[in-house]
Amino acid sequence: AVLVCTQARDANTAPGNVTLNFPANDSFFNRASVFLNWTVATDADGDALTYFLWLNGTNANATTATNMTMILGDGFYDWTIRTGDGKLNSTNFAFNRTFTVDTVVPRSFFIAPSEANNTFRSAQSFIIVNASASDLWQLSNITFLIVNGSFANVTTFTIANNQTVNMSFNWSQLSRNSRYLYNVTVYDKAGNANTTETRTITLDNTQ
């Protein structure tokens, strides 16, 4: 008879999941440096834990801390954390979040039939401005500004889920015999901004 001896091994328990803290889902950054933070995972066996960062389905980095800073290029990122205990056990992935790195300013420019710079108009008390805006990712809002010596008006419109937009705005009931300066500023969701050139128009009371 052959005596077979076996040694009982304690089962090792996989560590618990983490909760992603920062950045919030669908965040936008106008810088390459992105700080990531998550909660501490629990482990019933008291094993030392390693946190693995997954970006867009690829294991991108690892740390024993609960945060890290990544230097990333412009783009859309899907991120999550998987926790390892060094015992060939690991958790399921935490719920994914997304963020976008966008360091490029949006485009903004006048389009027809906007008045040319240094225009003179007689018997007219309005100014119509047409502008186009575009961004590689998502626009946020567009602001129309007009000023003269005694008057200023700032009007902002929210842009929802668009990369390109054309807008028209009419300043009406303006005082004649006045010189006005105006421009258009566009912002993207990362906080980047760009302003058109400032144009001048004179409204005269002459018929």
PDB file of C-alpha atoms in Angstrom, residues 4-104:
ATOM      1  CA  VAL A   4      -0.071   9.513   0.284  1.00  0.00           C
ATOM      2  CA  CYS A   5       0.339  12.529   2.500  1.00  0.00           C
ATOM      3  CA  THR A   6      -1.357  15.775   1.605  1.00  0.00           C
ATOM      4  CA  GLN A   7      -0.927  19.133   3.256  1.00  0.00           C
ATOM      5  CA  ALA A   8      -4.014  21.256   3.639  1.00  0.00           C
ATOM      6  CA  ARG A   9      -3.694  24.728   2.259  1.00  0.00           C
ATOM      7  CA  ASP A  10      -5.708  27.654   3.443  1.00  0.00           C
ATOM      8  CA  ALA A  11      -7.783  29.127   0.644  1.00  0.00           C
ATOM      9  CA  ASN A  12      -6.765  32.652  -0.247  1.00  0.00           C
ATOM     10  CA  THR A  13      -9.552  35.176  -0.664  1.00  0.00           C
ATOM     11  CA  ALA A  14      -9.483  37.713  -3.438  1.00  0.00           C
ATOM     12  CA  PRO A  15      -9.386  41.349  -2.280  1.00  0.00           C
ATOM     13  CA  GLY A  16     -12.481  43.494  -2.515  1.00  0.00           C
ATOM     14  CA  ASN A  17     -13.290  45.985  -5.223  1.00  0.00           C
ATOM     15  CA  VAL A  18     -12.312  49.631  -5.018  1.00  0.00           C
ATOM     16  CA  THR A  19     -14.475  52.665  -5.700  1.00  0.00           C
ATOM     17  CA  LEU A  20     -13.165  55.214  -8.194  1.00  0.00           C
ATOM     18  CA  ASN A  21     -13.119  58.686  -6.620  1.00  0.00           C
ATOM     19  CA  PHE A  22     -11.489  61.059  -9.084  1.00  0.00           C
ATOM     20  CA  PRO A  23     -11.843  62.123 -11.812  1.00  0.00           C
ATOM     21  CA  ALA A  24     -15.626  62.069 -12.010  1.00  0.00           C
ATOM     22  CA  ASN A  25     -17.140  60.252 -14.942  1.00  0.00           C
ATOM     23  CA  ASP A  26     -17.047  62.153 -18.250  1.00  0.00           C
ATOM     24  CA  SER A  27     -14.503  64.706 -17.002  1.00  0.00           C
ATOM     25  CA  PHE A  28     -12.483  66.963 -19.313  1.00  0.00           C
ATOM     26  CA  PHE A  29      -8.905  68.190 -18.749  1.00  0.00           C
ATOM     27  CA  ASN A  30      -7.004  70.914 -20.610  1.00  0.00           C
ATOM     28  CA  ARG A  31      -3.650  69.599 -19.407  1.00  0.00           C
ATOM     29  CA  ALA A  32      -1.655  66.414 -19.995  1.00  0.00           C
ATOM     30  CA  SER A  33      -1.272  65.642 -16.271  1.00  0.00           C
ATOM     31  CA  VAL A  34      -4.246  63.698 -14.887  1.00  0.00           C
ATOM     32  CA  PHE A  35      -4.548  62.780 -11.191  1.00  0.00           C
ATOM     33  CA  LEU A  36      -6.415  59.532 -10.439  1.00  0.00           C
ATOM     34  CA  ASN A  37      -7.692  58.457  -7.020  1.00  0.00           C
ATOM     35  CA  TRP A  38      -9.652  55.509  -5.615  1.00  0.00           C
ATOM     36  CA  THR A  39     -10.593  53.952  -2.262  1.00  0.00           C
ATOM     37  CA  VAL A  40      -8.521  51.396  -0.359  1.00  0.00           C
ATOM     38  CA  ALA A  41      -9.503  47.808  -1.135  1.00  0.00           C
ATOM     39  CA  THR A  42     -10.156  45.352   1.705  1.00  0.00           C
ATOM     40  CA  ASP A  43      -8.430  41.972   1.908  1.00  0.00           C
ATOM     41  CA  ALA A  44      -9.578  39.283   4.353  1.00  0.00           C
ATOM     42  CA  ASP A  45      -6.121  37.653   4.373  1.00  0.00           C
ATOM     43  CA  GLY A  46      -4.236  40.862   5.064  1.00  0.00           C
ATOM     44  CA  ASP A  47      -2.195  40.500   1.875  1.00  0.00           C
ATOM     45  CA  ALA A  48      -0.220  43.417   0.483  1.00  0.00           C
ATOM     46  CA  LEU A  49      -2.223  44.847  -2.384  1.00  0.00           C
ATOM     47  CA  THR A  50      -1.225  46.270  -5.744  1.00  0.00           C
ATOM     48  CA  TYR A  51      -3.563  48.456  -7.796  1.00  0.00           C
ATOM     49  CA  PHE A  52      -3.415  48.108 -11.574  1.00  0.00           C
ATOM     50  CA  LEU A  53      -4.608  50.984 -13.739  1.00  0.00           C
ATOM     51  CA  TRP A  54      -6.310  49.964 -16.960  1.00  0.00           C
ATOM     52  CA  LEU A  55      -6.702  52.594 -19.689  1.00  0.00           C
ATOM     53  CA  ASN A  56      -8.769  51.806 -22.765  1.00  0.00           C
ATOM     54  CA  GLY A  57      -8.559  48.081 -22.044  1.00  0.00           C
ATOM     55  CA  THR A  58      -4.779  48.012 -21.495  1.00  0.00           C
ATOM     56  CA  ASN A  59      -2.839  47.578 -18.233  1.00  0.00           C
ATOM     57  CA  ALA A  60      -1.108  50.969 -18.131  1.00  0.00           C
ATOM     58  CA  ASN A  61       0.465  51.280 -14.664  1.00  0.00           C
ATOM     59  CA  ALA A  62       0.588  49.819 -11.152  1.00  0.00           C
ATOM     60  CA  THR A  63       1.030  51.168  -7.637  1.00  0.00           C
ATOM     61  CA  THR A  64       0.587  50.180  -3.982  1.00  0.00           C
ATOM     62  CA  ALA A  65      -0.883  53.627  -3.241  1.00  0.00           C
ATOM     63  CA  THR A  66      -4.469  54.668  -3.878  1.00  0.00           C
ATOM     64  CA  ASN A  67      -3.610  57.383  -6.375  1.00  0.00           C
ATOM     65  CA  MET A  68      -1.327  58.128  -9.278  1.00  0.00           C
ATOM     66  CA  THR A  69      -0.657  60.875 -11.790  1.00  0.00           C
ATOM     67  CA  MET A  70      -0.478  60.021 -15.476  1.00  0.00           C
ATOM     68  CA  ILE A  71       0.931  62.150 -18.308  1.00  0.00           C
ATOM     69  CA  LEU A  72      -1.340  61.533 -21.278  1.00  0.00           C
ATOM     70  CA  GLY A  73      -1.816  62.738 -24.809  1.00  0.00           C
ATOM     71  CA  ASP A  74      -5.014  64.298 -26.081  1.00  0.00           C
ATOM     72  CA  GLY A  75      -7.750  61.717 -26.375  1.00  0.00           C
ATOM     73  CA  PHE A  76     -10.666  59.870 -24.822  1.00  0.00           C
ATOM     74  CA  TYR A  77      -9.858  57.495 -21.954  1.00  0.00           C
ATOM     75  CA  ASP A  78     -11.832  54.698 -20.339  1.00  0.00           C
ATOM     76  CA  TRP A  79     -10.256  53.862 -16.969  1.00  0.00           C
ATOM     77  CA  THR A  80     -10.669  51.394 -14.143  1.00  0.00           C
ATOM     78  CA  ILE A  81      -8.659  49.803 -11.316  1.00  0.00           C
ATOM     79  CA  ARG A  82      -8.060  46.113 -10.701  1.00  0.00           C
ATOM     80  CA  THR A  83      -6.609  44.999  -7.379  1.00  0.00           C
ATOM     81  CA  GLY A  84      -4.063  42.167  -7.011  1.00  0.00           C
ATOM     82  CA  ASP A  85      -3.003  40.433  -3.792  1.00  0.00           C
ATOM     83  CA  GLY A  86       0.103  38.639  -5.090  1.00  0.00           C
ATOM     84  CA  LYS A  87      -1.513  35.243  -4.536  1.00  0.00           C
ATOM     85  CA  LEU A  88      -2.865  34.779  -8.053  1.00  0.00           C
ATOM     86  CA  ASN A  89      -6.156  36.191  -6.924  1.00  0.00           C
ATOM     87  CA  SER A  90      -7.573  39.462  -8.137  1.00  0.00           C
ATOM     88  CA  THR A  91     -10.891  41.215  -8.065  1.00  0.00           C
ATOM     89  CA  ASN A  92     -13.197  42.019 -10.888  1.00  0.00           C
ATOM     90  CA  PHE A  93     -12.632  45.417 -12.402  1.00  0.00           C
ATOM     91  CA  ALA A  94     -14.169  48.418 -10.664  1.00  0.00           C
ATOM     92  CA  PHE A  95     -16.945  50.171 -12.544  1.00  0.00           C
ATOM     93  CA  ASN A  96     -15.403  52.065 -15.448  1.00  0.00           C
ATOM     94  CA  ARG A  97     -15.262  55.822 -15.758  1.00  0.00           C
ATOM     95  CA  THR A  98     -14.234  58.008 -18.675  1.00  0.00           C
ATOM     96  CA  PHE A  99     -12.374  61.289 -19.153  1.00  0.00           C
ATOM     97  CA  THR A 100     -11.020  63.323 -22.047  1.00  0.00           C
ATOM     98  CA  VAL A 101      -7.704  65.165 -22.326  1.00  0.00           C
ATOM     99  CA  ASP A 102      -8.114  68.184 -24.624  1.00  0.00           C
ATOM    100  CA  THR A 103      -5.270  70.707 -24.738  1.00  0.00           C
ATOM    101  CA  VAL A 104      -6.225  72.249 -28.093  1.00  0.00           C
TER     102      VAL A 104
END
